Amino acid sequence: MLELYTSEPNTFFLKPLIALAEKRVPFSLRYFDAAGLEQFAGGFPTDLESTLRLEREGPLLVHDGTTICGSFFMLEYISEALPGPSLIPADSYEAYQARAWGQFLGANLGSSVPVLGAAKYLQPHLAKLDPAWVDRRIAAIEPVERRAGWQALRDGTYSAGYLQAAVDRLAAPVVRIETSLRQSPWLAGPTFSVADIDAYSMLCVLPDLTPAMVNPDATPRIIDYLGRISARDSVLTARRCARTQHPERQFVPGIEASRWG
Amino acid sequence: MSLTLYHWEPNANSGKPMLTLAEKGVAYQSHYLDLLRFDQHQPAYLAINPDGTIPAMVHGSRVLTESTPMMEYIDDEFPGPPLKPRDPKARWRMRWWMRFFDAYFAPSLSMIGWQIFVGPAVRQRPPEELRAAVDRIPLESRRIAWRKAIFNEFSAEELAESKRRVLFATAALERHLSRFKWIAGDSYSLGDINGFNLGYALPLSQPDHCNDVKTPHIMEWLRQIYERPAARETWAKGRTQMAARIKILERTPQVS
């Protein structure tokens, strides 16, 4: 029995949909409305890991009774546990590079891209809902780190300076990705891997959110890379799981930025 | 192919590949960098790892600088006992906990460690020398961390939040180890190597919260890893009081 709990095919929620489509493995889709805070409504399968933190509100994969969470490791799990083509390079050094990218992208894109998306789309969306209901829902979120991510949308944290800092944090990672794509067609080397699924799911919204940073002149390799991945059957299949007109506009606040600076 | 590891003390990120290599029985050239003398920001090392972070491993022409994926590489590439479980669910659990250690537990624990140990240790030197040393750090996030540690700029709120997280994570780890003997499940793995490097001194640094009464599963887990020949061999390479803290894990003789 394989069930995927996920939301609109964008950012964290898009990743396992692509990987499962690459594998061509049948699964049951359990859809929830992340922008409507349904992930905190209860009734979801839980385990110690999924209740602790990290991407608590991200997708969950339930496989024969085990709840798999954490979107990058979910990709590795899908690659290793399910039949179909491997999504982890066979060469140990390329596999290292895929995992090192997973670590790097989680820390560097996972904390900034969702903030910019949430400012542009989630904040106005919440403003249309009953404020008392939204506040009640947010006040009930556990753990406190996740609650703080949502409260930041309501309490004035999202200042121009805060959003600019999120843009600034993206500059170095974007350059690193662009440079890497000059050396090889995919992030971990000659083969498409979990690193590309991870990167694509976050990068694909940047031409919209940070057009001055990610565009055909500034980052030609990234634009070409996004085009190549968008055309894959797996991505087209994953995107067909959308239930709104604009899945690329659905965001949750994401992983918290490093507390060290 | 030659194998060189650039590392500091058997502790935190440096200790992860050191203990993994020892468990696999892989010989390597050891290159000790003194973190407290900023060896990792000197041009010779920046030529190997431009980010100036420790550790780095060079295997032939391959350069590896992320310590957790580095452990998986060591296990994939070299013979010796496997350190990743075969079962995909146990493997996922191992990786999930390693990220919990790396991204949640370690930053809070190390903020406290830097304030108590690293800051005072380097603060002996002239401020202008320290400022120049900080200016040479390539990554902005590391520059901020060093500046705060050196000049004692961690706020009371930041430290209190780090302490809260350390206690929360310690309690979570105790719960986990009461479900499973090892981090991944039934077998010793990279997850235990990672967690041990993070937590071996917890009974010393958090004696009220990590002890035989409150966290018996963590205590037994730490002692069992400490008793492994590979851990003995690795911590014998320590040069500072920091690594010597591991002695807290000696089993005290039982009086009958």
Coordinates of C-alpha atoms in Angstrom, one line a residue:
Chain A
M1 CA 0.0 0.0 0.0
L2 CA 1.5 3.3 -1.1
E3 CA -0.2 6.6 -0.3
L4 CA 1.1 10.1 -0.9
Y5 CA -0.3 13.0 1.1
T6 CA 0.5 16.1 -0.8
S7 CA -0.9 19.4 -2.0
E8 CA -0.6 21.5 -5.2
P9 CA 2.3 20.3 -7.3
N10 CA 4.8 23.1 -6.3
T11 CA 8.0 23.3 -4.2
F12 CA 8.1 20.6 -1.5
F13 CA 4.8 19.0 -2.6
L14 CA 6.0 18.6 -6.2
K15 CA 9.1 16.6 -5.4
P16 CA 7.6 13.2 -4.6
L17 CA 5.1 13.5 -7.4
I18 CA 7.9 13.8 -10.0
A19 CA 9.9 10.9 -8.4
L20 CA 6.9 8.6 -8.4
A21 CA 6.1 9.5 -12.0
E22 CA 9.7 8.7 -13.0
K23 CA 9.3 5.3 -11.4
R24 CA 5.8 4.8 -13.0
V25 CA 4.6 3.3 -9.7
P26 CA 0.9 3.4 -8.9
F27 CA -0.1 5.1 -5.6
S28 CA -3.1 6.7 -3.9
L29 CA -3.1 10.4 -3.8
R30 CA -4.4 12.0 -0.6
Y31 CA -4.7 15.7 -1.4
F32 CA -4.8 18.4 1.2
D33 CA -5.1 22.2 0.8
A34 CA -1.8 23.5 2.2
A35 CA -2.7 27.2 1.7
G36 CA -5.9 26.5 3.7
L37 CA -3.9 25.0 6.6
E38 CA -5.4 21.6 6.2
Q39 CA -2.1 19.9 7.1
F40 CA -2.6 21.1 10.7
A41 CA -6.2 20.0 10.9
G42 CA -5.4 16.5 12.2
G43 CA -6.3 13.2 10.8
F44 CA -2.9 12.7 9.1
P45 CA -0.7 9.7 9.7
T46 CA 2.0 10.6 12.2
D47 CA 5.1 9.2 13.6
L48 CA 7.9 10.5 15.8
E49 CA 9.8 11.9 12.9
S50 CA 6.9 13.6 11.1
T51 CA 5.8 15.3 14.3
L52 CA 9.2 16.7 15.2
R53 CA 10.0 19.4 12.8
L54 CA 12.0 20.2 9.7
E55 CA 9.3 20.1 6.9
R56 CA 6.5 19.1 9.1
E57 CA 3.9 20.4 6.8
G58 CA 5.5 19.0 3.7
P59 CA 4.4 15.8 1.9
L60 CA 4.0 12.5 3.6
L61 CA 4.5 9.1 2.0
V62 CA 2.9 6.2 3.7
H63 CA 4.3 2.8 2.6
D64 CA 3.1 -0.4 4.2
G65 CA 2.5 1.3 7.5
T66 CA 5.7 3.5 7.7
T67 CA 5.3 7.2 7.4
I68 CA 8.2 8.7 5.3
C69 CA 8.7 12.5 5.7
G70 CA 11.4 15.0 4.7
S71 CA 11.2 15.7 1.1
F72 CA 14.8 15.0 -0.1
F73 CA 15.1 11.7 1.8
M74 CA 11.6 10.8 0.5
L75 CA 13.1 11.1 -3.0
E76 CA 16.0 8.8 -2.0
Y77 CA 13.5 6.4 -0.4
I78 CA 11.4 6.3 -3.6
S79 CA 14.5 5.6 -5.6
E80 CA 15.7 2.8 -3.3
A81 CA 12.5 1.1 -2.2
L82 CA 10.4 1.1 -5.3
P83 CA 10.9 -0.7 -8.7
G84 CA 11.8 1.3 -11.8
P85 CA 14.8 3.4 -12.8
S86 CA 17.2 4.4 -10.0
L87 CA 17.3 8.2 -9.3
I88 CA 20.6 8.0 -7.4
P89 CA 23.7 7.8 -9.6
A90 CA 25.5 4.5 -9.5
D91 CA 28.9 6.1 -9.2
S92 CA 29.7 6.8 -5.5
Y93 CA 31.2 10.3 -6.2
E94 CA 28.2 11.3 -8.3
A95 CA 25.9 9.9 -5.6
Y96 CA 27.9 12.0 -3.1
Q97 CA 27.3 15.1 -5.2
A98 CA 23.6 14.4 -5.4
R99 CA 23.4 14.2 -1.6
A100 CA 25.6 17.2 -1.1
W101 CA 23.3 19.2 -3.4
G102 CA 20.3 17.9 -1.4
Q103 CA 21.9 19.3 1.8
F104 CA 22.9 22.6 0.1
L105 CA 19.6 23.2 -1.6
G106 CA 17.6 22.4 1.5
A107 CA 19.5 24.9 3.5
N108 CA 19.8 27.6 0.8
L109 CA 16.6 27.4 -1.3
G110 CA 14.3 25.8 1.2
S111 CA 14.4 28.7 3.5
S112 CA 14.2 31.6 1.0
V113 CA 12.1 30.5 -2.0
P114 CA 9.0 29.7 0.1
V115 CA 9.2 33.1 2.0
L116 CA 9.2 35.0 -1.3
G117 CA 6.3 32.9 -2.7
A118 CA 4.4 33.2 0.6
A119 CA 4.8 37.0 0.5
K120 CA 3.5 37.2 -3.1
Y121 CA 0.7 34.6 -2.9
L122 CA 0.0 33.1 0.5
Q123 CA -0.3 36.4 2.4
P124 CA -2.9 37.9 0.1
H125 CA -4.7 34.6 0.1
L126 CA -4.9 34.5 3.9
A127 CA -6.1 38.1 3.9
K128 CA -9.2 37.0 2.1
L129 CA -10.1 34.5 4.8
D130 CA -11.9 35.1 8.1
P131 CA -9.0 36.6 10.2
A132 CA -10.3 35.0 13.5
W133 CA -10.4 31.6 11.9
V134 CA -6.9 32.0 10.4
D135 CA -5.5 33.2 13.7
R136 CA -7.1 30.2 15.6
R137 CA -5.7 27.8 13.1
I138 CA -2.2 29.3 13.3
A139 CA -2.3 29.4 17.1
A140 CA -2.9 25.7 17.2
I141 CA 0.2 24.8 15.0
E142 CA 2.8 22.6 16.6
P143 CA 5.7 22.7 16.9
V144 CA 6.5 26.3 17.7
E145 CA 9.0 26.6 14.9
R146 CA 6.3 25.9 12.3
R147 CA 3.8 28.2 14.1
A148 CA 6.4 31.0 14.0
G149 CA 6.7 30.5 10.2
W150 CA 3.0 31.1 9.8
Q151 CA 2.8 33.8 12.4
A152 CA 5.5 35.7 10.5
L153 CA 2.9 36.2 7.7
R154 CA 0.5 38.0 10.1
D155 CA 2.6 39.9 12.6
G156 CA 4.6 42.3 10.4
T157 CA 7.7 40.2 10.1
Y158 CA 7.5 40.2 6.3
S159 CA 9.0 43.7 6.0
A160 CA 10.7 44.9 2.8
G161 CA 14.0 44.3 4.5
Y162 CA 13.1 40.8 5.5
L163 CA 12.1 39.9 1.9
Q164 CA 15.2 41.6 0.5
A165 CA 17.3 39.4 2.9
A166 CA 15.6 36.3 1.5
V167 CA 16.4 37.5 -2.1
D168 CA 20.0 38.2 -1.0
R169 CA 20.4 34.7 0.4
L170 CA 19.5 33.3 -3.0
A171 CA 22.2 35.1 -4.9
A172 CA 25.1 32.8 -4.0
P173 CA 23.2 29.5 -4.4
V174 CA 21.9 30.6 -7.8
V175 CA 25.4 31.4 -9.0
R176 CA 26.6 28.0 -7.7
I177 CA 23.9 26.2 -9.6
E178 CA 24.4 28.2 -12.8
T179 CA 28.2 27.4 -12.6
S180 CA 27.6 23.7 -12.0
L181 CA 25.4 23.5 -15.0
R182 CA 28.2 24.8 -17.1
Q183 CA 30.2 21.7 -16.2
S184 CA 27.6 19.0 -16.6
P185 CA 24.0 18.7 -17.9
W186 CA 22.6 17.6 -14.5
L187 CA 23.6 18.7 -11.0
A188 CA 25.3 15.4 -10.0
G189 CA 26.9 14.8 -13.3
P190 CA 25.8 13.0 -16.6
T191 CA 22.6 11.5 -15.2
F192 CA 19.3 13.0 -14.0
S193 CA 19.0 12.4 -10.3
V194 CA 17.2 13.2 -7.0
A195 CA 19.2 16.4 -6.9
D196 CA 17.6 17.6 -10.1
I197 CA 14.1 16.8 -8.8
D198 CA 14.9 18.6 -5.6
A199 CA 16.4 21.7 -7.3
Y200 CA 13.8 21.9 -10.0
S201 CA 10.9 22.0 -7.5
M202 CA 12.3 25.1 -5.9
L203 CA 14.0 26.8 -8.9
C204 CA 11.0 26.6 -11.2
V205 CA 9.2 29.5 -9.4
L206 CA 12.2 31.9 -9.4
P207 CA 11.6 33.3 -12.9
D208 CA 8.3 34.6 -11.4
L209 CA 9.5 35.5 -7.9
T210 CA 13.0 36.9 -8.7
P211 CA 12.9 37.8 -12.4
A212 CA 15.9 40.1 -12.0
M213 CA 18.0 37.2 -10.7
V214 CA 16.8 34.2 -12.8
N215 CA 16.3 35.0 -16.5
P216 CA 17.7 34.0 -19.9
D217 CA 20.4 36.7 -19.8
A218 CA 21.6 36.3 -16.2
T219 CA 21.2 32.5 -15.8
P220 CA 20.9 30.9 -19.3
R221 CA 21.9 27.5 -18.0
I222 CA 19.3 27.5 -15.3
I223 CA 16.6 28.6 -17.8
D224 CA 17.6 25.8 -20.2
Y225 CA 17.7 23.3 -17.3
L226 CA 14.2 24.3 -16.2
G227 CA 13.0 23.9 -19.7
R228 CA 14.5 20.4 -20.1
I229 CA 13.0 19.2 -16.8
S230 CA 9.6 20.8 -17.5
A231 CA 9.4 18.8 -20.7
R232 CA 9.9 15.4 -19.0
D233 CA 6.9 13.1 -18.9
S234 CA 7.2 12.8 -15.1
V235 CA 6.9 16.5 -14.6
L236 CA 3.9 16.7 -16.9
T237 CA 2.3 13.8 -15.0
A238 CA 3.0 15.4 -11.7
R239 CA 1.6 18.8 -12.7
R240 CA -1.7 17.1 -13.8
C241 CA -2.3 16.5 -10.1
A242 CA -3.1 20.2 -9.7
R243 CA -6.6 21.1 -8.4
T244 CA -6.3 24.9 -8.8
Q245 CA -5.7 27.0 -11.9
H246 CA -2.3 28.1 -10.7
P247 CA -0.5 25.4 -8.7
E248 CA 2.8 27.4 -9.1
R249 CA 1.3 30.1 -6.8
Q250 CA 0.7 27.8 -3.8
F251 CA 3.3 28.2 -1.1
V252 CA 3.8 27.4 2.6
P253 CA 6.4 29.4 4.7
G254 CA 9.1 26.7 4.3
I255 CA 12.2 25.8 6.4
E256 CA 13.4 28.3 8.9
A257 CA 16.6 30.1 7.9
S258 CA 19.8 29.4 9.8
R259 CA 19.7 30.9 13.3
W260 CA 23.4 31.8 13.1
G261 CA 23.0 34.6 10.7
Chain B
M1 CA 44.2 6.4 -5.1
S2 CA 45.5 8.5 -2.3
L3 CA 43.1 9.5 0.5
T4 CA 43.6 12.6 2.7
L5 CA 41.3 13.9 5.4
Y6 CA 41.6 17.5 6.5
H7 CA 40.1 17.7 9.9
W8 CA 40.1 19.2 13.4
E9 CA 39.4 17.4 16.6
P10 CA 37.3 14.1 16.7
N11 CA 34.2 16.2 17.4
A12 CA 31.1 17.3 15.4
N13 CA 31.7 17.5 11.7
S14 CA 35.4 16.5 11.7
G15 CA 34.7 13.4 13.8
K16 CA 32.1 12.1 11.4
P17 CA 34.5 11.0 8.6
M18 CA 37.2 10.1 11.1
L19 CA 35.0 7.6 12.9
T20 CA 33.5 6.3 9.6
L21 CA 37.0 5.6 8.2
A22 CA 38.1 3.9 11.4
E23 CA 35.0 1.7 11.4
K24 CA 35.7 0.7 7.8
G25 CA 39.4 0.1 8.6
V26 CA 40.5 2.5 5.8
A27 CA 43.9 4.0 6.1
Y28 CA 44.2 7.7 5.2
Q29 CA 46.6 10.6 5.4
S30 CA 45.5 12.8 8.3
H31 CA 46.0 16.5 8.0
Y32 CA 45.1 18.3 11.3
L33 CA 43.8 21.8 11.0
D34 CA 43.7 23.9 14.2
L35 CA 40.3 25.5 14.1
L36 CA 41.2 27.9 16.9
R37 CA 44.2 29.2 14.9
F38 CA 42.0 29.7 11.8
D39 CA 44.0 27.2 9.8
Q40 CA 40.9 26.5 7.7
H41 CA 40.9 30.0 6.3
Q42 CA 44.5 30.0 5.1
P43 CA 45.1 30.1 1.4
A44 CA 46.6 26.5 1.3
Y45 CA 43.4 25.1 2.6
L46 CA 41.1 27.4 0.6
A47 CA 42.7 26.0 -2.5
I48 CA 41.2 22.7 -1.5
N49 CA 37.9 23.9 0.0
P50 CA 37.1 27.5 -1.1
D51 CA 34.3 27.6 1.5
G52 CA 36.9 27.2 4.3
T53 CA 34.8 24.7 6.2
I54 CA 36.2 21.6 7.9
P55 CA 36.4 18.7 7.2
A56 CA 37.4 18.1 3.6
M57 CA 38.4 14.8 2.1
V58 CA 40.5 14.3 -1.1
H59 CA 40.3 10.9 -2.8
G60 CA 42.5 10.9 -5.9
S61 CA 41.1 13.9 -7.8
R62 CA 37.8 13.9 -6.0
V63 CA 37.1 16.6 -3.4
L64 CA 34.4 16.1 -0.8
T65 CA 33.4 18.9 1.6
E66 CA 29.9 18.0 3.1
S67 CA 30.5 15.8 6.1
T68 CA 27.3 13.8 6.1
P69 CA 27.2 12.9 2.4
M70 CA 31.0 12.2 2.8
M71 CA 30.2 9.4 5.3
E72 CA 27.9 7.8 2.7
Y73 CA 30.6 8.1 0.1
I74 CA 33.1 6.4 2.4
D75 CA 30.6 3.6 3.0
D76 CA 29.8 3.2 -0.7
E77 CA 33.4 3.4 -2.0
F78 CA 35.5 1.3 0.4
P79 CA 35.4 -2.3 1.6
G80 CA 34.8 -3.1 5.2
P81 CA 31.7 -3.6 7.3
P82 CA 28.6 -1.9 5.7
L83 CA 27.4 1.1 7.7
K84 CA 24.1 1.6 6.0
P85 CA 21.2 -0.8 6.6
R86 CA 19.9 -2.7 3.5
D87 CA 16.3 -2.1 4.3
P88 CA 15.1 1.1 2.6
K89 CA 12.9 2.1 5.6
A90 CA 15.8 1.8 8.0
R91 CA 18.0 3.7 5.6
W92 CA 15.4 6.5 5.4
R93 CA 15.3 6.6 9.2
M94 CA 19.1 6.9 9.3
R95 CA 19.1 9.8 6.9
W96 CA 16.2 11.6 8.5
W97 CA 17.9 11.5 11.9
M98 CA 21.2 12.6 10.4
R99 CA 19.4 15.7 9.1
F100 CA 17.7 16.3 12.4
F101 CA 21.1 16.2 14.0
D102 CA 22.8 18.4 11.4
A103 CA 20.0 21.0 10.9
Y104 CA 18.3 21.2 14.2
F105 CA 20.3 19.7 17.1
A106 CA 23.9 20.6 16.1
P107 CA 23.4 24.3 15.4
S108 CA 21.9 24.9 18.8
L109 CA 24.3 22.7 20.7
S110 CA 27.3 24.3 18.9
M111 CA 26.1 27.8 19.6
I112 CA 26.4 27.0 23.3
G113 CA 29.7 25.3 22.7
W114 CA 31.1 28.2 20.8
Q115 CA 30.0 30.7 23.5
I116 CA 31.6 28.6 26.3
F117 CA 34.6 27.1 24.6
V118 CA 35.6 28.5 21.2
G119 CA 35.0 32.1 22.0
P120 CA 37.1 32.3 25.2
A121 CA 39.8 30.1 23.6
V122 CA 40.5 32.5 20.7
R123 CA 39.7 35.7 22.5
Q124 CA 43.2 35.7 24.1
R125 CA 44.7 37.1 20.9
P126 CA 44.8 40.8 19.9
P127 CA 41.4 42.1 18.6
E128 CA 42.9 43.5 15.4
E129 CA 44.4 40.1 14.6
L130 CA 41.0 38.5 15.3
R131 CA 39.1 41.1 13.1
A132 CA 41.5 40.4 10.2
A133 CA 41.0 36.6 10.7
V134 CA 37.2 37.1 10.6
D135 CA 37.5 39.2 7.4
R136 CA 39.2 36.3 5.6
I137 CA 36.3 33.9 6.2
P138 CA 34.8 33.2 2.8
L139 CA 31.2 32.3 3.7
E140 CA 29.1 35.1 5.2
S141 CA 27.2 32.7 7.5
R142 CA 30.4 31.5 9.0
R143 CA 31.7 35.0 9.3
I144 CA 28.7 36.0 11.3
A145 CA 29.0 32.9 13.5
W146 CA 32.7 33.5 14.2
R147 CA 32.2 37.2 14.9
K148 CA 29.5 36.4 17.5
A149 CA 31.7 33.7 19.1
I150 CA 34.8 35.8 19.2
F151 CA 33.3 39.0 20.5
N152 CA 30.7 37.3 22.7
E153 CA 27.8 38.7 20.8
F154 CA 25.3 35.9 21.3
S155 CA 22.2 37.5 22.8
A156 CA 20.6 36.1 26.0
E157 CA 17.4 35.3 23.8
E158 CA 19.5 33.4 21.2
L159 CA 21.2 31.3 23.9
A160 CA 18.0 30.6 25.7
E161 CA 16.4 29.4 22.5
S162 CA 19.4 27.2 21.7
K163 CA 19.2 25.7 25.2
R164 CA 15.4 25.1 24.7
R165 CA 16.1 23.3 21.4
V166 CA 18.9 21.2 22.9
L167 CA 16.6 19.9 25.6
F168 CA 13.8 19.3 23.2
A169 CA 16.1 17.4 20.8
T170 CA 17.6 15.4 23.7
A171 CA 14.1 14.3 24.8
A172 CA 13.2 13.4 21.2
L173 CA 16.4 11.3 20.9
E174 CA 15.6 9.5 24.1
R175 CA 12.2 8.7 22.8
H176 CA 13.7 7.4 19.5
L177 CA 16.3 5.2 21.3
S178 CA 13.6 3.7 23.5
R179 CA 11.9 2.5 20.3
F180 CA 15.1 1.4 18.5
K181 CA 18.5 0.2 19.7
W182 CA 20.3 2.1 17.1
I183 CA 19.4 5.3 15.1
A184 CA 18.5 3.4 11.9
G185 CA 16.8 0.5 13.8
D186 CA 18.4 -2.9 14.5
S187 CA 22.0 -2.2 13.3
Y188 CA 24.8 0.3 14.0
S189 CA 25.1 2.8 11.1
L190 CA 26.3 6.1 9.9
G191 CA 23.3 7.6 11.9
D192 CA 25.0 6.5 15.1
I193 CA 28.4 7.8 14.0
N194 CA 26.8 11.2 13.3
G195 CA 24.8 11.3 16.5
F196 CA 27.8 10.2 18.6
N197 CA 29.9 13.0 17.3
L198 CA 27.2 15.5 18.2
G199 CA 26.2 14.1 21.6
Y200 CA 29.2 12.3 23.2
A201 CA 29.7 15.1 25.7
L202 CA 26.0 15.8 26.4
P203 CA 26.2 14.0 29.9
L204 CA 28.9 16.5 30.7
S205 CA 27.5 19.7 29.2
Q206 CA 23.8 19.0 30.2
P207 CA 24.2 16.9 33.4
D208 CA 20.7 17.8 34.6
H209 CA 19.0 16.7 31.4
C210 CA 21.2 13.9 30.0
N211 CA 21.9 11.3 32.7
D212 CA 21.2 7.7 33.7
V213 CA 17.9 8.7 35.3
K214 CA 16.4 11.0 32.7
T215 CA 17.9 9.5 29.5
P216 CA 18.9 5.9 30.2
H217 CA 18.6 5.0 26.5
I218 CA 20.9 7.8 25.4
M219 CA 23.5 6.9 28.1
E220 CA 23.6 3.3 27.1
W221 CA 23.8 4.1 23.4
L222 CA 26.7 6.5 23.9
R223 CA 28.6 4.1 26.1
Q224 CA 28.2 1.2 23.6
I225 CA 29.6 3.4 20.8
Y226 CA 32.4 4.6 23.1
E227 CA 33.4 1.0 23.7
R228 CA 33.8 0.3 20.0
P229 CA 37.5 -0.1 19.0
A230 CA 37.0 2.4 16.2
A231 CA 35.8 5.1 18.6
R232 CA 38.7 4.5 21.0
E233 CA 41.1 4.8 18.0
T234 CA 39.5 8.0 16.8
W235 CA 39.2 9.9 20.1
A236 CA 42.9 8.9 20.8
K237 CA 43.7 11.4 18.0
G238 CA 42.3 14.3 19.9
R239 CA 44.7 17.0 21.1
T240 CA 42.5 19.2 23.2
Q241 CA 40.4 19.1 26.3
M242 CA 37.4 19.0 24.0
A243 CA 38.1 15.5 22.8
A244 CA 39.1 14.4 26.4
R245 CA 35.5 15.0 27.5
I246 CA 34.7 11.6 26.1
K247 CA 36.0 10.0 29.3
I248 CA 32.6 10.9 30.9
L249 CA 31.4 7.8 29.1
E250 CA 33.6 5.4 31.1
R251 CA 31.3 3.0 33.0
T252 CA 31.9 3.6 36.7
P253 CA 32.7 0.4 38.6
Q254 CA 29.5 -0.9 40.2
V255 CA 29.7 -1.3 44.0
S256 CA 27.8 -4.3 45.1

